[in-house]
């Protein structure tokens, strides 16, 4: 089991696997299958580190390593798939920012806690 930072060699190996076998959304591969089928020798957590290395350094250029929670990972050169991935990630970040802002406001002016019994009485 690999522990620690991802390496360029691992990134190149993953790019090769995905480029040969998973080039479209319809051929995407889920994490567990990717790790088992190709015997990558590391954990799902380490796989995410390898993917982060690939994405941050644009190592799959001119293609890009994209993902979708429903179907998994694939390498694409298709601009519409890249744009869809970008929009998916922007939506995710937007939701995270909304949650952070809500929590920030809560911490700046805490709401009084409401007793659950009072809520039940008020709802009936």
mmCIF file of C-alpha atoms in Angstrom, residues 1-119:
data_model
loop_
_atom_site.group_PDB
_atom_site.id
_atom_site.type_symbol
_atom_site.label_atom_id
_atom_site.label_comp_id
_atom_site.label_asym_id
_atom_site.label_seq_id
_atom_site.Cartn_x
_atom_site.Cartn_y
_atom_site.Cartn_z
ATOM 1 C CA UNK A 1 0.000 0.000 0.000
ATOM 2 C CA UNK A 2 1.452 3.327 -1.084
ATOM 3 C CA UNK A 3 1.586 6.037 1.570
ATOM 4 C CA UNK A 4 2.740 9.599 0.989
ATOM 5 C CA UNK A 5 3.004 11.908 -1.968
ATOM 6 C CA UNK A 6 2.055 10.962 -5.481
ATOM 7 C CA UNK A 7 4.873 10.617 -7.979
ATOM 8 C CA UNK A 8 5.207 11.615 -11.630
ATOM 9 C CA UNK A 9 5.657 7.920 -12.463
ATOM 10 C CA UNK A 10 2.299 7.084 -10.857
ATOM 11 C CA UNK A 11 0.703 9.985 -12.720
ATOM 12 C CA UNK A 12 2.133 8.805 -16.032
ATOM 13 C CA UNK A 13 0.944 5.241 -15.345
ATOM 14 C CA UNK A 14 -2.592 6.425 -14.554
ATOM 15 C CA UNK A 15 -2.683 8.672 -17.624
ATOM 16 C CA UNK A 16 -1.601 5.721 -19.784
ATOM 17 C CA UNK A 17 -4.269 3.434 -18.322
ATOM 18 C CA UNK A 18 -7.048 5.986 -18.722
ATOM 19 C CA UNK A 19 -5.877 7.127 -22.180
ATOM 20 C CA UNK A 20 -5.941 3.577 -23.502
ATOM 21 C CA UNK A 21 -9.118 2.301 -21.888
ATOM 22 C CA UNK A 22 -11.244 5.183 -20.591
ATOM 23 C CA UNK A 23 -11.409 8.052 -23.112
ATOM 24 C CA UNK A 24 -15.090 8.931 -22.903
ATOM 25 C CA UNK A 25 -17.720 9.365 -20.239
ATOM 26 C CA UNK A 26 -19.381 6.176 -21.449
ATOM 27 C CA UNK A 27 -16.154 4.260 -20.739
ATOM 28 C CA UNK A 28 -15.420 5.941 -17.384
ATOM 29 C CA UNK A 29 -14.171 3.786 -14.545
ATOM 30 C CA UNK A 30 -15.015 3.919 -10.833
ATOM 31 C CA UNK A 31 -12.274 4.089 -8.211
ATOM 32 C CA UNK A 32 -12.607 0.552 -6.848
ATOM 33 C CA UNK A 33 -12.572 -1.025 -10.313
ATOM 34 C CA UNK A 34 -9.663 1.165 -11.438
ATOM 35 C CA UNK A 35 -7.552 0.133 -8.444
ATOM 36 C CA UNK A 36 -8.364 -3.591 -8.698
ATOM 37 C CA UNK A 37 -8.435 -4.111 -12.462
ATOM 38 C CA UNK A 38 -5.162 -2.312 -13.118
ATOM 39 C CA UNK A 39 -3.465 -3.370 -9.847
ATOM 40 C CA UNK A 40 -2.192 0.121 -9.173
ATOM 41 C CA UNK A 41 -0.971 -0.865 -5.710
ATOM 42 C CA UNK A 42 -2.283 2.054 -3.715
ATOM 43 C CA UNK A 43 -5.377 3.205 -1.843
ATOM 44 C CA UNK A 44 -8.314 5.281 -3.034
ATOM 45 C CA UNK A 45 -6.901 8.181 -1.019
ATOM 46 C CA UNK A 46 -3.566 7.905 -2.799
ATOM 47 C CA UNK A 47 -5.376 7.691 -6.153
ATOM 48 C CA UNK A 48 -6.953 11.067 -5.365
ATOM 49 C CA UNK A 49 -3.435 12.439 -4.705
ATOM 50 C CA UNK A 50 -2.258 11.125 -8.083
ATOM 51 C CA UNK A 51 -5.290 12.685 -9.777
ATOM 52 C CA UNK A 52 -4.619 15.985 -8.011
ATOM 53 C CA UNK A 53 -1.006 15.906 -9.254
ATOM 54 C CA UNK A 54 -2.187 15.272 -12.813
ATOM 55 C CA UNK A 55 -4.789 18.031 -12.728
ATOM 56 C CA UNK A 56 -2.693 20.688 -10.956
ATOM 57 C CA UNK A 57 0.196 20.212 -13.358
ATOM 58 C CA UNK A 58 -1.954 19.612 -16.457
ATOM 59 C CA UNK A 59 -0.013 16.410 -17.100
ATOM 60 C CA UNK A 60 -2.645 14.909 -19.418
ATOM 61 C CA UNK A 61 -2.574 17.900 -21.807
ATOM 62 C CA UNK A 62 -3.994 18.453 -24.316
ATOM 63 C CA UNK A 63 -6.552 16.101 -22.757
ATOM 64 C CA UNK A 64 -7.821 16.487 -19.200
ATOM 65 C CA UNK A 65 -8.616 13.959 -16.477
ATOM 66 C CA UNK A 66 -12.290 14.469 -15.627
ATOM 67 C CA UNK A 67 -14.680 12.684 -13.314
ATOM 68 C CA UNK A 68 -18.276 12.323 -12.367
ATOM 69 C CA UNK A 69 -19.514 10.793 -9.115
ATOM 70 C CA UNK A 70 -21.956 8.568 -10.981
ATOM 71 C CA UNK A 71 -19.600 7.081 -13.576
ATOM 72 C CA UNK A 72 -16.031 7.614 -12.391
ATOM 73 C CA UNK A 73 -12.859 8.838 -14.119
ATOM 74 C CA UNK A 74 -11.831 9.228 -17.727
ATOM 75 C CA UNK A 75 -9.369 11.220 -19.859
ATOM 76 C CA UNK A 76 -10.999 13.397 -22.486
ATOM 77 C CA UNK A 77 -9.998 15.693 -25.300
ATOM 78 C CA UNK A 78 -13.646 16.510 -26.003
ATOM 79 C CA UNK A 79 -14.243 20.207 -25.303
ATOM 80 C CA UNK A 80 -17.909 19.696 -24.388
ATOM 81 C CA UNK A 81 -16.938 17.077 -21.771
ATOM 82 C CA UNK A 82 -14.260 19.425 -20.399
ATOM 83 C CA UNK A 83 -16.799 22.269 -20.201
ATOM 84 C CA UNK A 84 -19.335 20.016 -18.475
ATOM 85 C CA UNK A 85 -16.679 19.031 -15.928
ATOM 86 C CA UNK A 86 -15.749 22.682 -15.401
ATOM 87 C CA UNK A 87 -19.409 23.593 -14.802
ATOM 88 C CA UNK A 88 -19.804 20.655 -12.401
ATOM 89 C CA UNK A 89 -16.772 21.810 -10.414
ATOM 90 C CA UNK A 90 -17.928 25.444 -10.404
ATOM 91 C CA UNK A 91 -21.322 24.352 -9.034
ATOM 92 C CA UNK A 92 -19.581 22.325 -6.329
ATOM 93 C CA UNK A 93 -17.375 25.271 -5.338
ATOM 94 C CA UNK A 94 -20.365 27.620 -5.358
ATOM 95 C CA UNK A 95 -22.240 25.330 -2.962
ATOM 96 C CA UNK A 96 -19.204 25.131 -0.696
ATOM 97 C CA UNK A 97 -18.864 28.918 -0.650
ATOM 98 C CA UNK A 98 -22.561 29.252 0.232
ATOM 99 C CA UNK A 99 -22.127 26.806 3.127
ATOM 100 C CA UNK A 100 -19.012 28.612 4.352
ATOM 101 C CA UNK A 101 -20.763 31.968 4.230
ATOM 102 C CA UNK A 102 -23.774 30.621 6.119
ATOM 103 C CA UNK A 103 -21.513 29.199 8.810
ATOM 104 C CA UNK A 104 -19.490 32.418 8.955
ATOM 105 C CA UNK A 105 -22.692 34.415 9.515
ATOM 106 C CA UNK A 106 -23.796 31.940 12.188
ATOM 107 C CA UNK A 107 -20.518 32.387 14.040
ATOM 108 C CA UNK A 108 -20.719 36.164 13.773
ATOM 109 C CA UNK A 109 -24.253 36.279 15.182
ATOM 110 C CA UNK A 110 -25.243 32.953 16.763
ATOM 111 C CA UNK A 111 -28.915 32.022 16.727
ATOM 112 C CA UNK A 112 -30.518 31.028 19.970
ATOM 113 C CA UNK A 113 -30.936 27.296 20.211
ATOM 114 C CA UNK A 114 -34.532 26.165 20.078
ATOM 115 C CA UNK A 115 -35.637 23.341 22.285
ATOM 116 C CA UNK A 116 -36.926 20.484 20.137
ATOM 117 C CA UNK A 117 -40.028 20.178 22.352
ATOM 118 C CA UNK A 118 -40.871 23.805 21.578
ATOM 119 C CA UNK A 119 -40.555 23.072 17.878
#
